[in-house]
Structure formats: C-alpha cells, structure tokens
Amino acid sequence: MSYIDGFVIPVPAGKRDAYRKVAAQAAPIFKEHGALRIVECWGDDIPDGEVTDFKKAVKAEGTENVVFSWIVWPSKEARDEGNKKVMADSRLTGAEMPFDAKRMFWGGFQILLDTEEE
C-alpha cells in the first residue's frame, strides 16, 4: 500500500506564484526519485477554529495563507530512500523558499482508507 508525506505550510498571499514555481520545479525531482504523485493545495475555505485550525497550527500571520500538500510514495521504504536522494539532489540546493520553513510541519502517514486503492 502507498505511503503519504503530508505538509502544512504558511505562505504569504503575495508569494503564491513564487511558491507554485518552486513546487513545480521540485515535483519532477521527487518523481524522478520515486514519488508517484505530488499535490499542492492553496487554502480557499479555511475556517477559524475555536481551539485549533490550519492557520493556528502554522501561526499564520497577517495575509499569510496555508498550503496543504502531500506526496504519494509506493511504500515507506521508497519514501525513505527517495527523500535521501531528493535532499542530496544538487538541483534543489540553495533554492529560496517563499515561506517561513520554521512554521511548516510535516509527517509520514500509513493509509487507513483510500477509495482509489480498493
């Protein structure tokens, strides 16, 4: 069964195009190193929660929006190996990120239910 890397990222609204450009440059590199699919989603309907929400989770400031993204890998092993290769890939070295990476968070997930894989 596939393995998912998930990301939540605060991005200034004025840097949407810059973020998309960086994501579009990185996506084929991830795929070259084993990723099956990369999805980047720009926040459109993100309600304020009483206790927590997407914006609070990344401490979004002012006009920052939230990007929710995920990468589909064939397996956790493929993800671990692929991420090592991506991090060592010189094509990504020195790329300036149009967001505050300190407030970004991510994690790896085992799939519990996927209607595409049933």
mmCIF file of N, CA and C in Angstrom, residues 14-91:
data_model
loop_
_atom_site.group_PDB
_atom_site.id
_atom_site.type_symbol
_atom_site.label_atom_id
_atom_site.label_comp_id
_atom_site.label_asym_id
_atom_site.label_seq_id
_atom_site.Cartn_x
_atom_site.Cartn_y
_atom_site.Cartn_z
ATOM 1 N N GLY A 14 0.963 37.083 -1.163
ATOM 2 C CA GLY A 14 1.638 37.682 -2.304
ATOM 3 C C GLY A 14 2.724 36.807 -2.919
ATOM 4 N N LYS A 15 3.015 35.674 -2.269
ATOM 5 C CA LYS A 15 4.045 34.774 -2.786
ATOM 6 C C LYS A 15 3.462 33.476 -3.339
ATOM 7 N N ARG A 16 2.174 33.496 -3.634
ATOM 8 C CA ARG A 16 1.520 32.305 -4.183
ATOM 9 C C ARG A 16 2.218 31.826 -5.464
ATOM 10 N N ASP A 17 2.451 32.717 -6.402
ATOM 11 C CA ASP A 17 3.087 32.331 -7.663
ATOM 12 C C ASP A 17 4.512 31.843 -7.446
ATOM 13 N N ALA A 18 5.239 32.489 -6.541
ATOM 14 C CA ALA A 18 6.609 32.057 -6.243
ATOM 15 C C ALA A 18 6.596 30.658 -5.624
ATOM 16 N N TYR A 19 5.628 30.406 -4.734
ATOM 17 C CA TYR A 19 5.517 29.074 -4.130
ATOM 18 C C TYR A 19 5.213 28.032 -5.209
ATOM 19 N N ARG A 20 4.253 28.344 -6.069
ATOM 20 C CA ARG A 20 3.884 27.392 -7.122
ATOM 21 C C ARG A 20 5.079 27.095 -8.030
ATOM 22 N N LYS A 21 5.870 28.119 -8.331
ATOM 23 C CA LYS A 21 7.048 27.937 -9.183
ATOM 24 C C LYS A 21 8.047 26.983 -8.530
ATOM 25 N N VAL A 22 8.339 27.190 -7.249
ATOM 26 C CA VAL A 22 9.266 26.310 -6.532
ATOM 27 C C VAL A 22 8.712 24.886 -6.479
ATOM 28 N N ALA A 23 7.420 24.765 -6.186
ATOM 29 C CA ALA A 23 6.788 23.440 -6.119
ATOM 30 C C ALA A 23 6.846 22.741 -7.474
ATOM 31 N N ALA A 24 6.586 23.497 -8.549
ATOM 32 C CA ALA A 24 6.618 22.921 -9.897
ATOM 33 C C ALA A 24 8.023 22.498 -10.296
ATOM 34 N N GLN A 25 9.035 23.196 -9.806
ATOM 35 C CA GLN A 25 10.421 22.812 -10.085
ATOM 36 C C GLN A 25 10.825 21.567 -9.294
ATOM 37 N N ALA A 26 10.327 21.448 -8.069
ATOM 38 C CA ALA A 26 10.693 20.322 -7.217
ATOM 39 C C ALA A 26 9.935 19.039 -7.568
ATOM 40 N N ALA A 27 8.704 19.157 -8.029
ATOM 41 C CA ALA A 27 7.856 17.985 -8.269
ATOM 42 C C ALA A 27 8.497 16.940 -9.176
ATOM 43 N N PRO A 28 9.044 17.310 -10.339
ATOM 44 C CA PRO A 28 9.639 16.270 -11.186
ATOM 45 C C PRO A 28 10.862 15.612 -10.555
ATOM 46 N N ILE A 29 11.542 16.341 -9.678
ATOM 47 C CA ILE A 29 12.701 15.763 -8.989
ATOM 48 C C ILE A 29 12.220 14.706 -8.003
ATOM 49 N N PHE A 30 11.156 14.999 -7.273
ATOM 50 C CA PHE A 30 10.575 13.998 -6.370
ATOM 51 C C PHE A 30 10.125 12.772 -7.160
ATOM 52 N N LYS A 31 9.478 13.007 -8.300
ATOM 53 C CA LYS A 31 9.006 11.884 -9.116
ATOM 54 C C LYS A 31 10.176 11.071 -9.663
ATOM 55 N N GLU A 32 11.226 11.745 -10.065
ATOM 56 C CA GLU A 32 12.422 11.055 -10.555
ATOM 57 C C GLU A 32 13.007 10.138 -9.492
ATOM 58 N N HIS A 33 12.834 10.531 -8.222
ATOM 59 C CA HIS A 33 13.379 9.746 -7.119
ATOM 60 C C HIS A 33 12.332 8.858 -6.450
ATOM 61 N N GLY A 34 11.235 8.576 -7.154
ATOM 62 C CA GLY A 34 10.301 7.555 -6.695
ATOM 63 C C GLY A 34 8.908 7.977 -6.302
ATOM 64 N N ALA A 35 8.653 9.271 -6.139
ATOM 65 C CA ALA A 35 7.300 9.699 -5.777
ATOM 66 C C ALA A 35 6.338 9.391 -6.924
ATOM 67 N N LEU A 36 5.127 9.013 -6.573
ATOM 68 C CA LEU A 36 4.104 8.704 -7.566
ATOM 69 C C LEU A 36 3.257 9.916 -7.929
ATOM 70 N N ARG A 37 3.045 10.793 -6.938
ATOM 71 C CA ARG A 37 2.144 11.928 -7.142
ATOM 72 C C ARG A 37 2.486 13.014 -6.132
ATOM 73 N N ILE A 38 2.407 14.262 -6.570
ATOM 74 C CA ILE A 38 2.612 15.410 -5.697
ATOM 75 C C ILE A 38 1.399 16.310 -5.860
ATOM 76 N N VAL A 39 0.793 16.706 -4.739
ATOM 77 C CA VAL A 39 -0.385 17.574 -4.777
ATOM 78 C C VAL A 39 -0.111 18.781 -3.877
ATOM 79 N N GLU A 40 -0.319 19.978 -4.425
ATOM 80 C CA GLU A 40 -0.150 21.229 -3.687
ATOM 81 C C GLU A 40 -1.490 21.952 -3.704
ATOM 82 N N CYS A 41 -2.027 22.283 -2.540
ATOM 83 C CA CYS A 41 -3.345 22.917 -2.450
ATOM 84 C C CYS A 41 -3.240 24.260 -1.735
ATOM 85 N N TRP A 42 -3.764 25.302 -2.374
ATOM 86 C CA TRP A 42 -3.781 26.652 -1.811
ATOM 87 C C TRP A 42 -5.062 26.833 -1.011
ATOM 88 N N GLY A 43 -4.947 27.258 0.238
ATOM 89 C CA GLY A 43 -6.112 27.424 1.105
ATOM 90 C C GLY A 43 -7.163 28.322 0.493
ATOM 91 N N ASP A 44 -8.397 27.873 0.507
ATOM 92 C CA ASP A 44 -9.503 28.614 -0.090
ATOM 93 C C ASP A 44 -10.640 28.831 0.908
ATOM 94 N N ASP A 45 -10.904 27.842 1.742
ATOM 95 C CA ASP A 45 -12.001 27.909 2.709
ATOM 96 C C ASP A 45 -11.467 27.328 4.014
ATOM 97 N N ILE A 46 -10.746 28.149 4.757
ATOM 98 C CA ILE A 46 -10.092 27.697 5.985
ATOM 99 C C ILE A 46 -10.734 28.425 7.168
ATOM 100 N N PRO A 47 -11.734 27.817 7.773
ATOM 101 C CA PRO A 47 -12.423 28.492 8.874
ATOM 102 C C PRO A 47 -11.553 28.592 10.126
ATOM 103 N N ASP A 48 -11.827 29.637 10.910
ATOM 104 C CA ASP A 48 -11.163 29.799 12.195
ATOM 105 C C ASP A 48 -11.806 28.835 13.185
ATOM 106 N N GLY A 49 -10.979 28.011 13.826
ATOM 107 C CA GLY A 49 -11.490 27.082 14.823
ATOM 108 C C GLY A 49 -11.487 27.695 16.206
ATOM 109 N N GLU A 50 -12.252 27.118 17.108
ATOM 110 C CA GLU A 50 -12.283 27.614 18.481
ATOM 111 C C GLU A 50 -11.019 27.219 19.237
ATOM 112 N N VAL A 51 -10.517 26.025 18.988
ATOM 113 C CA VAL A 51 -9.338 25.537 19.705
ATOM 114 C C VAL A 51 -8.108 25.550 18.799
ATOM 115 N N THR A 52 -8.250 24.998 17.605
ATOM 116 C CA THR A 52 -7.141 24.987 16.656
ATOM 117 C C THR A 52 -7.693 24.963 15.240
ATOM 118 N N ASP A 53 -6.832 25.240 14.291
ATOM 119 C CA ASP A 53 -7.196 25.197 12.887
ATOM 120 C C ASP A 53 -5.903 25.233 12.077
ATOM 121 N N PHE A 54 -6.022 25.205 10.766
ATOM 122 C CA PHE A 54 -4.832 25.197 9.914
ATOM 123 C C PHE A 54 -3.972 26.444 10.138
ATOM 124 N N LYS A 55 -4.598 27.609 10.229
ATOM 125 C CA LYS A 55 -3.834 28.850 10.391
ATOM 126 C C LYS A 55 -3.129 28.895 11.741
ATOM 127 N N LYS A 56 -3.830 28.486 12.782
ATOM 128 C CA LYS A 56 -3.204 28.477 14.110
ATOM 129 C C LYS A 56 -2.059 27.473 14.169
ATOM 130 N N ALA A 57 -2.224 26.361 13.491
ATOM 131 C CA ALA A 57 -1.199 25.307 13.539
ATOM 132 C C ALA A 57 0.150 25.793 13.014
ATOM 133 N N VAL A 58 0.123 26.691 12.023
ATOM 134 C CA VAL A 58 1.382 27.211 11.460
ATOM 135 C C VAL A 58 1.638 28.653 11.903
ATOM 136 N N LYS A 59 0.821 29.138 12.843
ATOM 137 C CA LYS A 59 0.944 30.510 13.339
ATOM 138 C C LYS A 59 0.946 31.511 12.183
ATOM 139 N N ALA A 60 -0.018 31.329 11.261
ATOM 140 C CA ALA A 60 -0.130 32.217 10.105
ATOM 141 C C ALA A 60 -0.280 33.658 10.580
ATOM 142 N N GLU A 61 0.448 34.549 9.911
ATOM 143 C CA GLU A 61 0.468 35.960 10.278
ATOM 144 C C GLU A 61 -0.148 36.802 9.170
ATOM 145 N N GLY A 62 -0.855 37.858 9.551
ATOM 146 C CA GLY A 62 -1.361 38.835 8.586
ATOM 147 C C GLY A 62 -2.057 38.218 7.393
ATOM 148 N N THR A 63 -1.475 38.411 6.216
ATOM 149 C CA THR A 63 -2.098 37.925 4.988
ATOM 150 C C THR A 63 -1.560 36.566 4.549
ATOM 151 N N GLU A 64 -0.899 35.850 5.443
ATOM 152 C CA GLU A 64 -0.422 34.519 5.064
ATOM 153 C C GLU A 64 -1.592 33.572 4.851
ATOM 154 N N ASN A 65 -1.430 32.704 3.884
ATOM 155 C CA ASN A 65 -2.398 31.659 3.619
ATOM 156 C C ASN A 65 -1.745 30.332 4.004
ATOM 157 N N VAL A 66 -2.482 29.254 3.860
ATOM 158 C CA VAL A 66 -1.966 27.936 4.206
ATOM 159 C C VAL A 66 -1.977 27.044 2.973
ATOM 160 N N VAL A 67 -0.860 26.371 2.755
ATOM 161 C CA VAL A 67 -0.762 25.354 1.722
ATOM 162 C C VAL A 67 -0.838 24.000 2.410
ATOM 163 N N PHE A 68 -1.673 23.132 1.878
ATOM 164 C CA PHE A 68 -1.806 21.749 2.344
ATOM 165 C C PHE A 68 -1.341 20.895 1.184
ATOM 166 N N SER A 69 -0.329 20.085 1.402
ATOM 167 C CA SER A 69 0.191 19.294 0.289
ATOM 168 C C SER A 69 0.547 17.891 0.748
ATOM 169 N N TRP A 70 0.653 17.005 -0.246
ATOM 170 C CA TRP A 70 1.061 15.649 0.063
ATOM 171 C C TRP A 70 1.789 15.036 -1.116
ATOM 172 N N ILE A 71 2.627 14.077 -0.771
ATOM 173 C CA ILE A 71 3.367 13.312 -1.769
ATOM 174 C C ILE A 71 3.016 11.848 -1.561
ATOM 175 N N VAL A 72 2.657 11.174 -2.633
ATOM 176 C CA VAL A 72 2.328 9.755 -2.581
ATOM 177 C C VAL A 72 3.566 8.974 -3.021
ATOM 178 N N TRP A 73 3.953 8.025 -2.200
ATOM 179 C CA TRP A 73 5.091 7.138 -2.473
ATOM 180 C C TRP A 73 4.587 5.701 -2.570
ATOM 181 N N PRO A 74 5.296 4.820 -3.247
ATOM 182 C CA PRO A 74 4.867 3.423 -3.338
ATOM 183 C C PRO A 74 4.871 2.708 -1.984
ATOM 184 N N SER A 75 5.785 3.127 -1.085
ATOM 185 C CA SER A 75 5.914 2.492 0.231
ATOM 186 C C SER A 75 6.737 3.414 1.125
ATOM 187 N N LYS A 76 6.771 3.107 2.416
ATOM 188 C CA LYS A 76 7.596 3.892 3.338
ATOM 189 C C LYS A 76 9.072 3.747 2.972
ATOM 190 N N GLU A 77 9.469 2.550 2.584
ATOM 191 C CA GLU A 77 10.860 2.315 2.202
ATOM 192 C C GLU A 77 11.238 3.156 0.979
ATOM 193 N N ALA A 78 10.341 3.211 -0.007
ATOM 194 C CA ALA A 78 10.591 4.024 -1.198
ATOM 195 C C ALA A 78 10.660 5.506 -0.818
ATOM 196 N N ARG A 79 9.816 5.915 0.118
ATOM 197 C CA ARG A 79 9.831 7.309 0.593
ATOM 198 C C ARG A 79 11.138 7.638 1.286
ATOM 199 N N ASP A 80 11.585 6.745 2.179
ATOM 200 C CA ASP A 80 12.832 6.992 2.899
ATOM 201 C C ASP A 80 14.007 7.114 1.934
ATOM 202 N N GLU A 81 14.093 6.214 0.994
ATOM 203 C CA GLU A 81 15.173 6.234 0.001
ATOM 204 C C GLU A 81 15.033 7.439 -0.930
ATOM 205 N N GLY A 82 13.814 7.705 -1.382
ATOM 206 C CA GLY A 82 13.576 8.834 -2.274
ATOM 207 C C GLY A 82 13.900 10.168 -1.629
ATOM 208 N N ASN A 83 13.508 10.339 -0.369
ATOM 209 C CA ASN A 83 13.798 11.596 0.326
ATOM 210 C C ASN A 83 15.300 11.820 0.481
ATOM 211 N N LYS A 84 16.059 10.758 0.748
ATOM 212 C CA LYS A 84 17.523 10.891 0.823
ATOM 213 C C LYS A 84 18.074 11.413 -0.497
ATOM 214 N N LYS A 85 17.591 10.849 -1.582
ATOM 215 C CA LYS A 85 18.064 11.266 -2.909
ATOM 216 C C LYS A 85 17.636 12.692 -3.230
ATOM 217 N N VAL A 86 16.407 13.052 -2.876
ATOM 218 C CA VAL A 86 15.925 14.405 -3.134
ATOM 219 C C VAL A 86 16.770 15.420 -2.360
ATOM 220 N N MET A 87 17.026 15.139 -1.091
ATOM 221 C CA MET A 87 17.792 16.069 -0.262
ATOM 222 C C MET A 87 19.236 16.228 -0.761
ATOM 223 N N ALA A 88 19.759 15.208 -1.416
ATOM 224 C CA ALA A 88 21.122 15.256 -1.952
ATOM 225 C C ALA A 88 21.171 15.786 -3.379
ATOM 226 N N ASP A 89 20.026 16.012 -3.990
ATOM 227 C CA ASP A 89 19.972 16.425 -5.395
ATOM 228 C C ASP A 89 20.404 17.889 -5.528
ATOM 229 N N SER A 90 21.443 18.141 -6.288
ATOM 230 C CA SER A 90 22.005 19.486 -6.428
ATOM 231 C C SER A 90 21.042 20.460 -7.100
ATOM 232 N N ARG A 91 20.040 19.970 -7.803
ATOM 233 C CA ARG A 91 19.081 20.867 -8.454
ATOM 234 C C ARG A 91 18.212 21.606 -7.450
#
